[in-house]
Short mmCIF file of C-alpha atoms in Angstrom, two decimals:
data_model
loop_
_atom_site.label_atom_id
_atom_site.label_comp_id
_atom_site.label_asym_id
_atom_site.label_seq_id
_atom_site.Cartn_x
_atom_site.Cartn_y
_atom_site.Cartn_z
CA MET A 1448 -12.70 -27.23 -28.89
CA PRO A 1449 -10.90 -23.93 -28.47
CA GLY A 1450 -8.03 -23.38 -30.87
CA THR A 1451 -4.38 -22.92 -29.92
CA THR A 1452 -2.22 -20.16 -31.40
CA THR A 1453 1.46 -19.41 -30.80
CA ARG A 1454 2.88 -15.89 -30.60
CA THR A 1455 6.43 -14.77 -29.77
CA PHE A 1456 7.63 -11.56 -28.10
CA ASP A 1457 10.89 -10.36 -26.61
CA VAL A 1458 9.28 -9.84 -23.18
CA VAL A 1459 6.10 -11.25 -21.64
CA VAL A 1460 4.60 -9.48 -18.61
CA ILE A 1461 1.90 -11.24 -16.57
CA GLY A 1462 -0.23 -8.64 -14.78
CA ALA A 1463 -1.21 -5.16 -15.98
CA GLY A 1464 -1.28 -3.25 -12.71
CA PRO A 1465 1.02 -0.25 -12.20
CA VAL A 1466 4.00 -2.58 -11.77
CA GLY A 1467 3.42 -4.59 -14.93
CA GLU A 1468 2.69 -1.42 -16.89
CA ASN A 1469 5.99 0.11 -15.79
CA VAL A 1470 8.02 -3.00 -16.64
CA ALA A 1471 6.41 -3.11 -20.08
CA ASP A 1472 6.92 0.63 -20.61
CA ARG A 1473 10.64 0.39 -19.84
CA THR A 1474 11.29 -2.66 -22.00
CA THR A 1475 9.26 -1.26 -24.89
CA ALA A 1476 11.11 2.06 -24.68
CA ALA A 1477 14.36 0.05 -24.88
CA GLY A 1478 13.25 -1.42 -28.21
CA LEU A 1479 11.99 -4.79 -26.96
CA ASP A 1480 8.73 -6.17 -28.36
CA THR A 1481 6.62 -6.55 -25.21
CA VAL A 1482 3.21 -8.04 -24.45
CA ILE A 1483 1.23 -7.64 -21.24
CA ILE A 1484 -1.33 -10.25 -20.14
CA GLU A 1485 -4.24 -9.36 -17.86
CA SER A 1486 -7.40 -11.20 -16.79
CA GLU A 1487 -9.07 -8.22 -15.10
CA LEU A 1488 -8.93 -4.44 -15.56
CA ILE A 1489 -5.84 -2.79 -17.01
CA GLY A 1490 -4.47 -0.67 -14.18
CA GLY A 1491 -4.82 -3.31 -11.50
CA GLU A 1492 -5.76 -3.32 -7.84
CA CYS A 1493 -4.33 0.12 -7.04
CA SER A 1494 -6.39 1.93 -9.67
CA TYR A 1495 -9.77 0.35 -9.00
CA TRP A 1496 -9.89 -1.19 -5.52
CA ALA A 1497 -7.03 0.18 -3.42
CA CYS A 1498 -4.90 3.35 -3.61
CA ASP A 1499 -7.09 5.62 -5.74
CA PRO A 1500 -10.59 4.81 -4.49
CA SER A 1501 -9.57 4.43 -0.84
CA LYS A 1502 -7.88 7.84 -0.77
CA ALA A 1503 -10.90 9.33 -2.55
CA LEU A 1504 -13.00 8.12 0.39
CA LEU A 1505 -10.49 9.24 3.00
CA ARG A 1506 -9.54 12.73 1.80
CA PRO A 1507 -13.00 14.27 2.43
CA ALA A 1508 -13.11 12.63 5.86
CA LEU A 1509 -9.69 13.99 6.85
CA LEU A 1510 -10.39 17.48 5.53
CA HIS A 1511 -13.75 17.50 7.34
CA SER A 1512 -11.95 16.69 10.58
CA ASP A 1513 -9.36 19.43 10.00
CA LEU A 1514 -12.09 22.06 9.65
CA ARG A 1515 -12.73 21.89 13.41
CA GLY A 1516 -9.34 23.44 14.06
CA VAL A 1517 -9.52 26.24 11.48
CA PRO A 1518 -10.93 29.57 12.74
CA GLY A 1519 -14.03 30.56 10.81
CA LEU A 1520 -14.74 27.07 9.51
CA GLU A 1521 -15.84 25.28 12.68
CA ARG A 1522 -19.52 25.47 11.72
CA ALA A 1523 -18.78 23.79 8.41
CA ALA A 1524 -17.38 20.87 10.35
CA ASP A 1525 -20.74 20.45 12.08
CA GLN A 1526 -22.36 19.60 8.76
CA ALA A 1527 -22.39 15.94 7.78
CA LEU A 1528 -20.36 14.84 4.79
CA ASP A 1529 -22.25 14.78 1.49
CA THR A 1530 -21.77 11.04 1.04
CA ALA A 1531 -23.31 11.01 -2.45
CA ALA A 1532 -20.70 13.55 -3.58
CA VAL A 1533 -17.92 11.53 -1.93
CA PHE A 1534 -19.02 8.34 -3.70
CA LYS A 1535 -19.28 10.20 -7.02
CA HIS A 1536 -15.71 11.45 -6.59
CA ARG A 1537 -14.56 7.94 -5.62
CA ASP A 1538 -16.19 6.52 -8.75
CA ALA A 1539 -14.44 9.10 -10.91
CA MET A 1540 -11.08 8.30 -9.29
CA ALA A 1541 -11.70 4.62 -10.08
CA SER A 1542 -12.55 5.58 -13.69
CA GLU A 1543 -16.02 4.11 -13.15
CA TRP A 1544 -14.22 0.73 -13.25
CA ASP A 1545 -13.64 1.24 -16.97
CA ASP A 1546 -10.11 0.61 -18.24
CA SER A 1547 -10.50 2.03 -21.76
CA SER A 1548 -8.15 4.95 -21.02
CA GLN A 1549 -5.51 2.51 -19.77
CA VAL A 1550 -5.86 0.43 -22.92
CA GLU A 1551 -5.41 3.60 -24.97
CA TRP A 1552 -2.19 4.32 -23.06
CA LEU A 1553 -0.88 0.84 -23.83
CA ASN A 1554 -1.59 1.39 -27.50
CA GLN A 1555 0.19 4.76 -27.49
CA ALA A 1556 3.19 3.23 -25.72
CA GLY A 1557 3.41 0.43 -28.29
CA ILE A 1558 2.73 -2.32 -25.76
CA SER A 1559 0.74 -5.34 -26.95
CA LEU A 1560 -2.16 -6.58 -24.81
CA ILE A 1561 -3.68 -10.03 -24.48
CA ARG A 1562 -6.70 -10.31 -22.21
CA GLY A 1563 -6.97 -13.60 -20.38
CA HIS A 1564 -5.53 -15.73 -17.62
CA GLY A 1565 -1.79 -16.27 -18.02
CA ARG A 1566 0.01 -19.33 -16.70
CA LEU A 1567 3.66 -20.32 -17.01
CA ALA A 1568 4.04 -23.44 -19.14
CA GLY A 1569 7.79 -23.92 -18.84
CA PRO A 1570 10.92 -21.81 -19.39
CA LYS A 1571 9.99 -18.64 -21.31
CA GLU A 1572 6.52 -20.00 -22.14
CA VAL A 1573 3.11 -18.75 -21.02
CA THR A 1574 -0.31 -20.09 -21.94
CA VAL A 1575 -3.21 -17.65 -21.99
CA THR A 1576 -6.85 -18.70 -21.73
CA THR A 1577 -8.88 -15.88 -23.22
CA PRO A 1578 -12.39 -14.86 -22.12
CA GLU A 1579 -13.68 -16.59 -25.27
CA GLY A 1580 -12.06 -19.87 -24.22
CA ASP A 1581 -9.24 -19.82 -26.76
CA VAL A 1582 -5.78 -20.91 -25.64
CA LEU A 1583 -2.70 -19.02 -26.79
CA LEU A 1584 0.89 -20.11 -26.32
CA VAL A 1585 3.07 -17.04 -25.82
CA THR A 1586 6.83 -17.45 -25.85
CA ALA A 1587 9.47 -14.94 -24.73
CA ARG A 1588 12.82 -14.49 -26.42
CA HIS A 1589 14.36 -12.87 -23.36
CA ALA A 1590 12.22 -12.56 -20.22
CA VAL A 1591 8.95 -13.25 -18.44
CA ALA A 1592 7.99 -10.86 -15.62
CA VAL A 1593 5.43 -11.97 -13.03
CA CYS A 1594 3.62 -8.86 -11.75
CA THR A 1595 0.45 -10.44 -10.38
CA GLY A 1596 0.44 -8.67 -7.01
CA THR A 1597 -1.59 -9.84 -4.04
CA SER A 1598 -5.15 -10.51 -2.97
CA ALA A 1599 -6.86 -10.41 0.40
CA ALA A 1600 -5.71 -13.13 2.81
CA LEU A 1601 -8.83 -14.48 4.50
CA PRO A 1602 -8.92 -16.03 7.99
CA PRO A 1603 -10.07 -19.64 8.43
CA LEU A 1604 -13.70 -18.83 9.29
CA PRO A 1605 -16.20 -21.56 8.37
CA ASP A 1606 -18.67 -21.03 5.49
CA LEU A 1607 -17.01 -17.91 4.13
CA ASP A 1608 -19.01 -18.12 0.89
CA ALA A 1609 -22.29 -17.95 2.79
CA LEU A 1610 -20.91 -15.22 5.08
CA ARG A 1611 -20.16 -12.99 2.07
CA PRO A 1612 -17.71 -10.73 3.95
CA TRP A 1613 -16.22 -7.56 2.59
CA THR A 1614 -12.58 -7.54 1.60
CA SER A 1615 -10.69 -4.38 0.73
CA ARG A 1616 -12.34 -4.50 -2.70
CA GLU A 1617 -15.87 -4.22 -1.35
CA ALA A 1618 -14.78 -1.70 1.26
CA THR A 1619 -13.48 0.70 -1.39
CA SER A 1620 -16.27 0.20 -3.95
CA ALA A 1621 -19.51 0.02 -1.92
CA LYS A 1622 -22.15 2.55 -2.98
CA ALA A 1623 -23.67 3.12 0.47
CA ALA A 1624 -22.55 3.08 4.09
CA PRO A 1625 -23.74 0.10 6.13
CA ALA A 1626 -25.37 1.21 9.37
CA ARG A 1627 -23.11 -1.13 11.35
CA LEU A 1628 -19.71 -2.27 10.12
CA ALA A 1629 -17.34 -4.65 11.90
CA VAL A 1630 -13.69 -4.59 10.85
CA LEU A 1631 -11.42 -7.54 11.65
CA GLY A 1632 -7.79 -6.49 11.68
CA ALA A 1633 -5.35 -3.98 13.15
CA GLY A 1634 -3.25 -3.00 10.15
CA VAL A 1635 -3.35 -0.18 7.62
CA VAL A 1636 -6.42 -1.33 5.70
CA ALA A 1637 -8.36 -1.82 8.94
CA ALA A 1638 -7.37 1.61 10.28
CA GLU A 1639 -8.00 3.48 7.05
CA MET A 1640 -11.35 1.85 6.33
CA ALA A 1641 -12.50 2.36 9.93
CA THR A 1642 -11.62 6.05 9.49
CA ALA A 1643 -13.46 6.37 6.18
CA TRP A 1644 -16.65 4.49 6.98
CA GLN A 1645 -17.12 6.00 10.44
CA ALA A 1646 -16.93 9.43 8.78
CA LEU A 1647 -19.34 8.30 6.04
CA GLY A 1648 -22.02 7.31 8.56
CA SER A 1649 -21.34 3.75 9.68
CA GLN A 1650 -21.02 2.70 13.28
CA VAL A 1651 -17.68 0.89 13.16
CA THR A 1652 -16.50 -1.79 15.58
CA LEU A 1653 -12.87 -2.79 15.12
CA ILE A 1654 -11.89 -6.29 16.30
CA ALA A 1655 -8.24 -7.26 16.60
CA ARG A 1656 -6.27 -10.04 18.22
CA GLU A 1657 -3.48 -7.51 18.78
CA PRO A 1658 -3.45 -5.34 21.94
CA GLY A 1659 -3.54 -2.17 19.85
CA LEU A 1660 -3.88 -0.64 16.41
CA LEU A 1661 -1.12 -0.50 13.78
CA PRO A 1662 1.47 -2.71 15.52
CA ARG A 1663 4.21 -1.98 12.97
CA VAL A 1664 4.38 1.79 13.46
CA GLU A 1665 5.79 3.80 16.35
CA ASP A 1666 3.61 3.47 19.46
CA PHE A 1667 2.96 7.20 19.73
CA ALA A 1668 1.57 7.29 16.18
CA ALA A 1669 -0.73 4.32 16.74
CA GLU A 1670 -1.98 5.86 19.99
CA LEU A 1671 -2.83 9.16 18.28
CA VAL A 1672 -4.87 7.37 15.62
CA THR A 1673 -6.61 5.16 18.17
CA GLU A 1674 -7.50 8.18 20.30
CA ARG A 1675 -8.96 10.05 17.33
CA LEU A 1676 -10.94 7.04 16.08
CA ARG A 1677 -12.37 6.53 19.56
CA GLU A 1678 -13.38 10.20 19.68
CA SER A 1679 -15.14 9.80 16.33
CA GLY A 1680 -17.22 6.93 17.72
CA VAL A 1681 -15.33 3.79 16.66
CA GLU A 1682 -15.57 0.97 19.19
CA PHE A 1683 -12.54 -1.25 19.79
CA ARG A 1684 -12.29 -4.89 20.80
CA PHE A 1685 -8.55 -5.45 21.20
CA ASP A 1686 -6.97 -8.73 22.38
CA SER A 1687 -9.95 -10.41 20.77
CA GLY A 1688 -10.97 -12.22 17.61
CA ILE A 1689 -13.89 -13.88 15.87
CA ALA A 1690 -14.79 -17.41 16.94
CA ALA A 1691 -17.76 -17.69 14.58
CA ALA A 1692 -19.76 -15.56 12.17
CA ALA A 1693 -22.83 -16.17 10.04
CA ARG A 1694 -25.07 -14.09 7.81
CA ARG A 1695 -28.76 -14.52 8.49
CA GLY A 1696 -31.67 -13.42 6.31
CA GLY A 1697 -31.54 -11.38 3.12
CA SER A 1698 -30.81 -12.35 -0.45
CA ALA A 1699 -27.84 -14.38 -1.58
CA GLY A 1700 -26.17 -11.34 -3.12
CA SER A 1701 -23.53 -11.37 -5.79
CA ASP A 1702 -21.04 -14.18 -6.00
CA SER A 1703 -18.68 -12.04 -8.05
CA GLU A 1704 -15.42 -11.12 -6.37
CA PHE A 1705 -15.23 -8.16 -8.73
CA ASP A 1706 -18.67 -6.63 -8.17
CA ALA A 1707 -17.34 -3.07 -8.25
CA GLY A 1708 -19.60 -0.38 -6.93
CA SER A 1709 -21.89 -2.80 -5.09
CA ASP A 1710 -24.75 -1.30 -3.10
CA SER A 1711 -24.42 -2.41 0.52
CA SER A 1712 -27.86 -1.00 1.28
CA SER A 1713 -29.52 -3.94 -0.46
CA ASP A 1714 -31.17 -6.60 1.67
CA SER A 1715 -28.19 -8.81 2.35
CA GLY A 1716 -29.13 -9.81 5.89
CA GLU A 1717 -27.29 -9.30 9.15
CA VAL A 1718 -23.94 -10.73 10.21
CA HIS A 1719 -24.02 -12.37 13.64
CA ILE A 1720 -20.53 -12.49 15.18
CA THR A 1721 -19.36 -14.41 18.23
CA LEU A 1722 -16.07 -13.15 19.65
CA VAL A 1723 -13.53 -15.44 21.31
CA ASP A 1724 -14.71 -14.32 24.75
CA GLY A 1725 -18.30 -15.26 23.92
CA THR A 1726 -19.51 -11.70 23.29
CA GLU A 1727 -21.99 -11.45 20.42
CA LEU A 1728 -22.26 -8.64 17.89
CA VAL A 1729 -24.76 -8.02 15.12
CA VAL A 1730 -23.66 -5.88 12.16
CA ASP A 1731 -24.68 -5.28 8.58
CA GLU A 1732 -21.27 -5.95 7.02
CA LEU A 1733 -18.02 -7.56 8.12
CA LEU A 1734 -14.74 -6.37 6.60
CA LEU A 1735 -11.88 -8.86 6.77
CA ALA A 1736 -8.67 -6.81 6.75
CA THR A 1737 -6.31 -9.59 7.80
CA GLY A 1738 -3.39 -9.23 5.42
CA ARG A 1739 -2.41 -10.03 1.85
CA ALA A 1740 -1.46 -13.21 0.00
CA PRO A 1741 0.49 -13.54 -3.26
CA ARG A 1742 -1.55 -14.11 -6.41
CA THR A 1743 0.57 -17.07 -7.50
CA GLU A 1744 -1.80 -19.98 -6.82
CA ASP A 1745 -2.73 -20.55 -10.45
CA ILE A 1746 0.01 -19.10 -12.62
CA GLY A 1747 1.87 -22.31 -13.45
CA LEU A 1748 4.75 -22.06 -10.98
CA GLU A 1749 4.94 -25.83 -10.80
CA THR A 1750 6.09 -25.92 -14.45
CA VAL A 1751 9.35 -24.17 -13.51
CA GLY A 1752 9.97 -25.96 -10.22
CA LEU A 1753 8.26 -23.52 -7.85
CA LYS A 1754 5.39 -24.04 -5.43
CA PRO A 1755 2.01 -22.54 -6.36
CA GLY A 1756 0.78 -19.96 -3.88
CA ASP A 1757 4.26 -18.99 -2.66
CA TRP A 1758 5.86 -15.56 -2.59
CA LEU A 1759 8.59 -15.29 -5.22
CA ALA A 1760 11.98 -14.45 -3.70
CA THR A 1761 14.34 -12.47 -5.93
CA ASP A 1762 17.79 -10.96 -6.03
CA ASP A 1763 18.29 -7.20 -6.27
CA MET A 1764 17.82 -7.38 -10.05
CA PHE A 1765 14.38 -8.93 -9.39
CA THR A 1766 15.37 -12.21 -11.00
CA VAL A 1767 13.63 -15.14 -9.28
CA ASP A 1768 16.16 -16.87 -7.04
CA GLU A 1769 15.26 -20.51 -7.64
CA VAL A 1770 14.96 -20.43 -11.43
CA ALA A 1771 18.13 -20.68 -13.52
CA GLY A 1772 18.85 -18.72 -16.64
CA GLU A 1773 18.01 -15.12 -15.65
CA TRP A 1774 14.76 -15.14 -17.62
CA LEU A 1775 12.07 -15.12 -14.88
CA TYR A 1776 11.46 -11.92 -12.92
CA ALA A 1777 9.06 -11.22 -10.05
CA VAL A 1778 8.30 -7.55 -9.53
CA GLY A 1779 6.12 -5.69 -7.02
CA ASP A 1780 4.08 -7.10 -4.17
CA VAL A 1781 4.47 -10.67 -5.39
CA ASN A 1782 8.11 -10.75 -4.23
CA ARG A 1783 7.18 -9.53 -0.71
CA ARG A 1784 10.08 -7.09 -0.48
CA ALA A 1785 7.91 -4.01 0.10
CA LEU A 1786 4.15 -4.20 -0.43
CA PHE A 1787 3.54 -0.66 -1.70
CA THR A 1788 2.58 0.57 -5.15
CA HIS A 1789 5.35 3.17 -5.21
CA GLN A 1790 7.96 0.53 -4.34
CA GLY A 1791 6.58 -1.83 -6.96
CA LYS A 1792 6.84 0.87 -9.61
CA TYR A 1793 10.41 1.57 -8.50
CA GLN A 1794 11.23 -2.12 -8.80
CA ALA A 1795 9.60 -2.15 -12.24
CA ARG A 1796 11.87 0.62 -13.46
CA ILE A 1797 14.91 -1.33 -12.25
CA ALA A 1798 13.68 -4.66 -13.65
CA GLY A 1799 12.84 -3.12 -17.02
CA ALA A 1800 16.32 -1.62 -17.26
CA VAL A 1801 17.94 -4.94 -16.27
CA ILE A 1802 15.89 -6.93 -18.80
CA ALA A 1803 16.81 -4.47 -21.53
CA ALA A 1804 20.51 -4.47 -20.62
CA ARG A 1805 20.68 -8.26 -20.62
CA ALA A 1806 18.73 -8.52 -23.88
CA HIS A 1807 21.06 -6.05 -25.58
CA ARG A 1808 24.10 -7.64 -23.90
CA ARG A 1809 25.09 -4.44 -22.14
CA PRO A 1810 27.21 -4.75 -18.96
CA LEU A 1811 25.55 -4.29 -15.56
CA ASP A 1812 27.37 -2.99 -12.49
CA ILE A 1813 25.63 -5.52 -10.22
CA ARG A 1814 27.36 -4.46 -6.99
CA ARG A 1815 26.52 -0.79 -7.51
CA TRP A 1816 22.90 -1.50 -8.44
CA SER A 1817 22.46 -3.90 -5.52
CA ARG A 1818 23.65 -1.28 -3.06
CA PHE A 1819 21.18 1.30 -4.35
CA VAL A 1820 18.28 -1.16 -4.66
CA GLY A 1821 18.96 -2.57 -1.22
CA THR A 1822 18.74 0.91 0.28
CA ALA A 1823 15.59 1.90 -1.61
CA ASP A 1824 13.81 -1.41 -1.09
CA ARG A 1825 14.78 -2.10 2.51
CA ALA A 1826 16.35 0.81 4.37
CA ALA A 1827 14.35 3.72 2.95
CA VAL A 1828 10.84 2.48 2.24
CA PRO A 1829 8.32 5.32 2.71
CA GLN A 1830 4.72 4.77 3.81
CA VAL A 1831 1.77 7.03 4.52
CA VAL A 1832 -1.19 5.77 6.55
CA PHE A 1833 -4.09 8.05 5.59
CA THR A 1834 -5.84 8.01 8.94
CA ASP A 1835 -6.83 10.88 11.22
CA PRO A 1836 -4.14 11.94 11.95
CA GLU A 1837 -1.89 10.87 9.09
CA ILE A 1838 1.17 8.76 9.79
CA ALA A 1839 4.19 9.21 7.53
CA SER A 1840 7.18 6.95 8.14
CA VAL A 1841 10.35 5.73 6.48
CA GLY A 1842 13.19 3.50 7.61
CA LEU A 1843 13.49 1.95 11.05
CA THR A 1844 11.16 2.34 13.99
CA THR A 1845 12.61 2.40 17.48
CA ALA A 1846 11.51 -1.19 18.07
CA GLU A 1847 13.07 -2.39 14.81
CA ALA A 1848 16.38 -0.72 15.66
CA GLU A 1849 16.39 -2.38 19.07
CA ARG A 1850 15.45 -5.75 17.61
CA THR A 1851 18.31 -5.64 15.09
CA GLY A 1852 20.83 -4.48 17.70
CA GLN A 1853 21.62 -1.11 16.12
CA VAL A 1854 22.99 1.59 18.40
CA VAL A 1855 20.77 4.59 17.81
CA ASP A 1856 19.63 7.83 19.38
CA VAL A 1857 15.92 8.66 19.40
CA VAL A 1858 14.85 12.29 19.07
CA ASP A 1859 11.25 13.44 19.66
CA TYR A 1860 9.39 16.69 19.20
CA GLU A 1861 5.75 17.76 19.48
CA ILE A 1862 4.75 19.07 16.06
CA GLY A 1863 2.04 21.27 17.58
CA ARG A 1864 4.77 23.51 19.00
CA VAL A 1865 5.80 24.55 15.47
CA ALA A 1866 4.25 27.77 14.17
CA GLY A 1867 3.31 26.22 10.83
CA ALA A 1868 1.33 23.48 12.60
CA VAL A 1869 -0.75 26.01 14.51
CA GLN A 1870 -1.45 27.76 11.19
CA TYR A 1871 -2.66 24.39 9.88
CA ARG A 1872 -5.13 23.98 12.74
CA THR A 1873 -5.24 25.65 16.16
CA ASP A 1874 -5.71 22.40 18.08
CA TYR A 1875 -2.94 20.56 16.24
CA ARG A 1876 -2.02 17.21 17.78
CA GLY A 1877 1.05 15.56 16.36
CA HIS A 1878 4.46 14.14 17.10
CA ALA A 1879 7.73 13.60 15.22
CA ARG A 1880 10.57 11.17 15.83
CA LEU A 1881 13.97 10.65 14.26
CA VAL A 1882 16.06 7.51 14.76
CA ILE A 1883 19.73 8.38 14.29
CA ASP A 1884 22.64 5.99 13.85
CA ARG A 1885 24.97 7.07 16.67
CA ARG A 1886 28.17 5.99 14.94
CA ARG A 1887 27.52 7.29 11.43
CA GLN A 1888 25.44 10.29 12.56
CA THR A 1889 22.85 9.69 9.85
CA VAL A 1890 19.10 9.37 10.05
CA VAL A 1891 17.96 5.75 9.71
CA GLY A 1892 14.30 6.20 10.64
CA ALA A 1893 11.67 8.92 10.77
CA THR A 1894 8.01 8.95 11.79
CA PHE A 1895 5.64 11.90 11.69
CA ALA A 1896 2.08 11.69 13.01
CA GLY A 1897 -0.31 14.59 12.62
CA PRO A 1898 -2.50 16.42 10.11
CA GLY A 1899 -0.72 17.15 6.84
CA VAL A 1900 2.51 15.28 7.63
CA ALA A 1901 2.52 13.21 4.42
CA GLU A 1902 4.34 16.06 2.69
CA LEU A 1903 7.21 15.79 5.19
CA LEU A 1904 8.00 12.26 4.13
CA HIS A 1905 10.05 12.72 1.00
CA SER A 1906 12.61 14.90 2.80
CA ALA A 1907 13.09 12.11 5.32
CA THR A 1908 13.35 9.52 2.55
CA ILE A 1909 16.07 11.55 0.84
CA ALA A 1910 17.95 11.97 4.13
CA ILE A 1911 17.96 8.18 4.68
CA ALA A 1912 18.52 7.03 1.09
CA GLY A 1913 21.27 9.63 0.61
CA GLU A 1914 22.86 8.85 4.00
CA VAL A 1915 23.03 12.60 4.64
CA PRO A 1916 25.02 13.37 7.82
CA VAL A 1917 23.09 15.21 10.53
CA GLU A 1918 25.74 17.94 10.39
CA ARG A 1919 24.78 18.53 6.74
CA LEU A 1920 21.03 18.54 7.47
CA TRP A 1921 21.53 21.67 9.56
CA HIS A 1922 22.08 23.53 6.29
CA ALA A 1923 18.77 22.43 4.73
CA VAL A 1924 16.70 25.41 5.89
CA PRO A 1925 12.93 24.81 6.34
CA ALA A 1926 10.56 27.57 5.24
CA PHE A 1927 8.67 29.53 7.89
CA PRO A 1928 5.87 29.11 8.86
CA THR A 1929 5.44 25.52 7.67
CA ILE A 1930 5.15 22.19 9.43
CA SER A 1931 8.52 21.25 7.93
CA GLU A 1932 10.13 23.52 10.53
CA VAL A 1933 9.85 20.49 12.80
CA TRP A 1934 13.09 19.31 11.13
CA LEU A 1935 14.93 22.26 12.67
CA ARG A 1936 13.39 21.61 16.08
CA LEU A 1937 14.35 17.94 15.94
CA LEU A 1938 17.95 18.82 15.09
CA GLU A 1939 18.07 21.39 17.90
CA THR A 1940 16.71 18.79 20.33
CA TYR A 1941 19.37 16.34 19.21
CA ARG A 1942 22.13 18.94 19.53
CA ASP A 1943 21.06 19.70 23.07
CA SER A 1944 20.97 16.04 24.10
CA ALA A 1945 23.90 14.44 25.87
CA ALA A 1946 24.30 11.83 23.12
CA ALA A 1947 24.80 14.34 20.32
CA THR A 1948 28.27 14.80 18.85
CA LEU A 1949 27.55 17.98 16.89
#
C-alpha cells in the first residue's frame, strides 16, 4: 500500500501553468513558503498546447499572406510554406514538450514542487497522489490557490473515444497536415486553427451552428476574416452542425490525451460526418473547437462544500465566494472572469499580493483594489485573434453596448487609408472602430481588424483602463508613417460628427 506523508507550507498552489507560477512567484517573493502541485508539464496549457505552439503555427502563415502585398516579394508568396521548418519552430516554441527549464526556474525562485494530482481534502488541506502511487497530505498555513485552468469542452457526440477527434491539443501539436480537416466551431480556436492548417496544406471545412464566424467580435472584423479564409480555400457550413460522426478503418491510435507531437499522417482511418441537414462529409481529422470547461471535476471541491466540475466564482481579491475564511483562491481561467493567459497572470499578481498581505496582517484598501481589478478584468480586457487579418479588441463591442443600454457613439475608419498601412502592404484591407461613452467622452471599446493591428491594442487598453478623455487623446501624437495614425483619423472623424462635443 502506498505510504502517506504530511507536509506543511504557508501557501499551496494547485496547477503550475503561467497563472499558478505567478501566484507562487509573488507569495514566495513576499517571504511565504510556497509549494506548487502539478500532474502534467510545468508551464501548463499555454506553453505546450495553446498560446506558444499555436502562434508558432500561425505567424508563418500570416507573414506568407502579407508577402503578396509587398512590392518585390510577391513571387516569394507563390512558394508553398516549408511545413517541416514551421513544425520545427513550433516544437522549439513548445520546448519539445520538455519542462526541465521550467523546473529549473522554480528552483531558482525558491518554489517547492510536488508532481502529482492534487485534490482538496478539507479547509487548507490538499492530498497529492504522486506518479509512483504515494499519497501526500499537504496543509497550508494561510492559503490554497486553485489554478487548474480549463480543458476542451466536447459536444455530446456518441462514441467519442472511437471517433478520436482532435481537440486544441492535437491541433497545435500534430506533426503533419491532414489532407482534409473538418473544424466544428465558430470561435477563436476554430478560426485560428482553420487559418493555420489551410496555410499548412490541409483542405479545411468549417462547420458551425452559428450564422457566421467569431460571433463575439464586431461584425466587420468577423466578415474580413471570413472573406480571407474563403479566398484561401476554406469551405464553410454555417447554420449547421454534426448529427453523427464515426471513424472507419485505420489503427486504434493513441489513447493518450497528452500525445504531444502526434503524427496525423499515420493510418488512423477516415472520419465520416453527417451534418444536421443530411449532407455527408469524409475527412481525415475532425477538430472539436466547441469551447472550454473548468478543470475542477476531480479536485475535491465537494470537501469544501462546492460542486465538482463548476466554475469557481470569486470576489475581486480572487477569494472563492462560497467558502468562508479567506483561505481558498481561484485564479485564472477557472474563475471564468476572463479566459486569457494575460488576464490570468494579472489576476495571479493581484492574488499573490493579497495572500501575502493577509498572511503578514497588512491592511488592504479593498475598495480601491476592487475598482482597479474590476476595470482590468471586465471593462478593459484585451484580446488578439491571430487570424488573417488579425483582430485586436478591448472593451465593449457595439452590440454589447446596446445590450447593456449604454449611450455611446460609434466611430469608424478604414485603416487602408492611412499611409502607414499602405507601407505595410499595398492592398491593405482593414477597419477600425471606437466605441465612445457619450456622457463621459471616454473610449469604452476599440476593435482593429487588419494586418499588423495587434500592436495597436495596448494604446487602446490604456485609453480605456485609464479612462482618458477624448480631448486628452488628441495630444497623444502618433508617429508617421505608421498604422497607429489611425488613432488620429478616428478622432478627426469623431470631431466632425454631429454627436461630438469637442
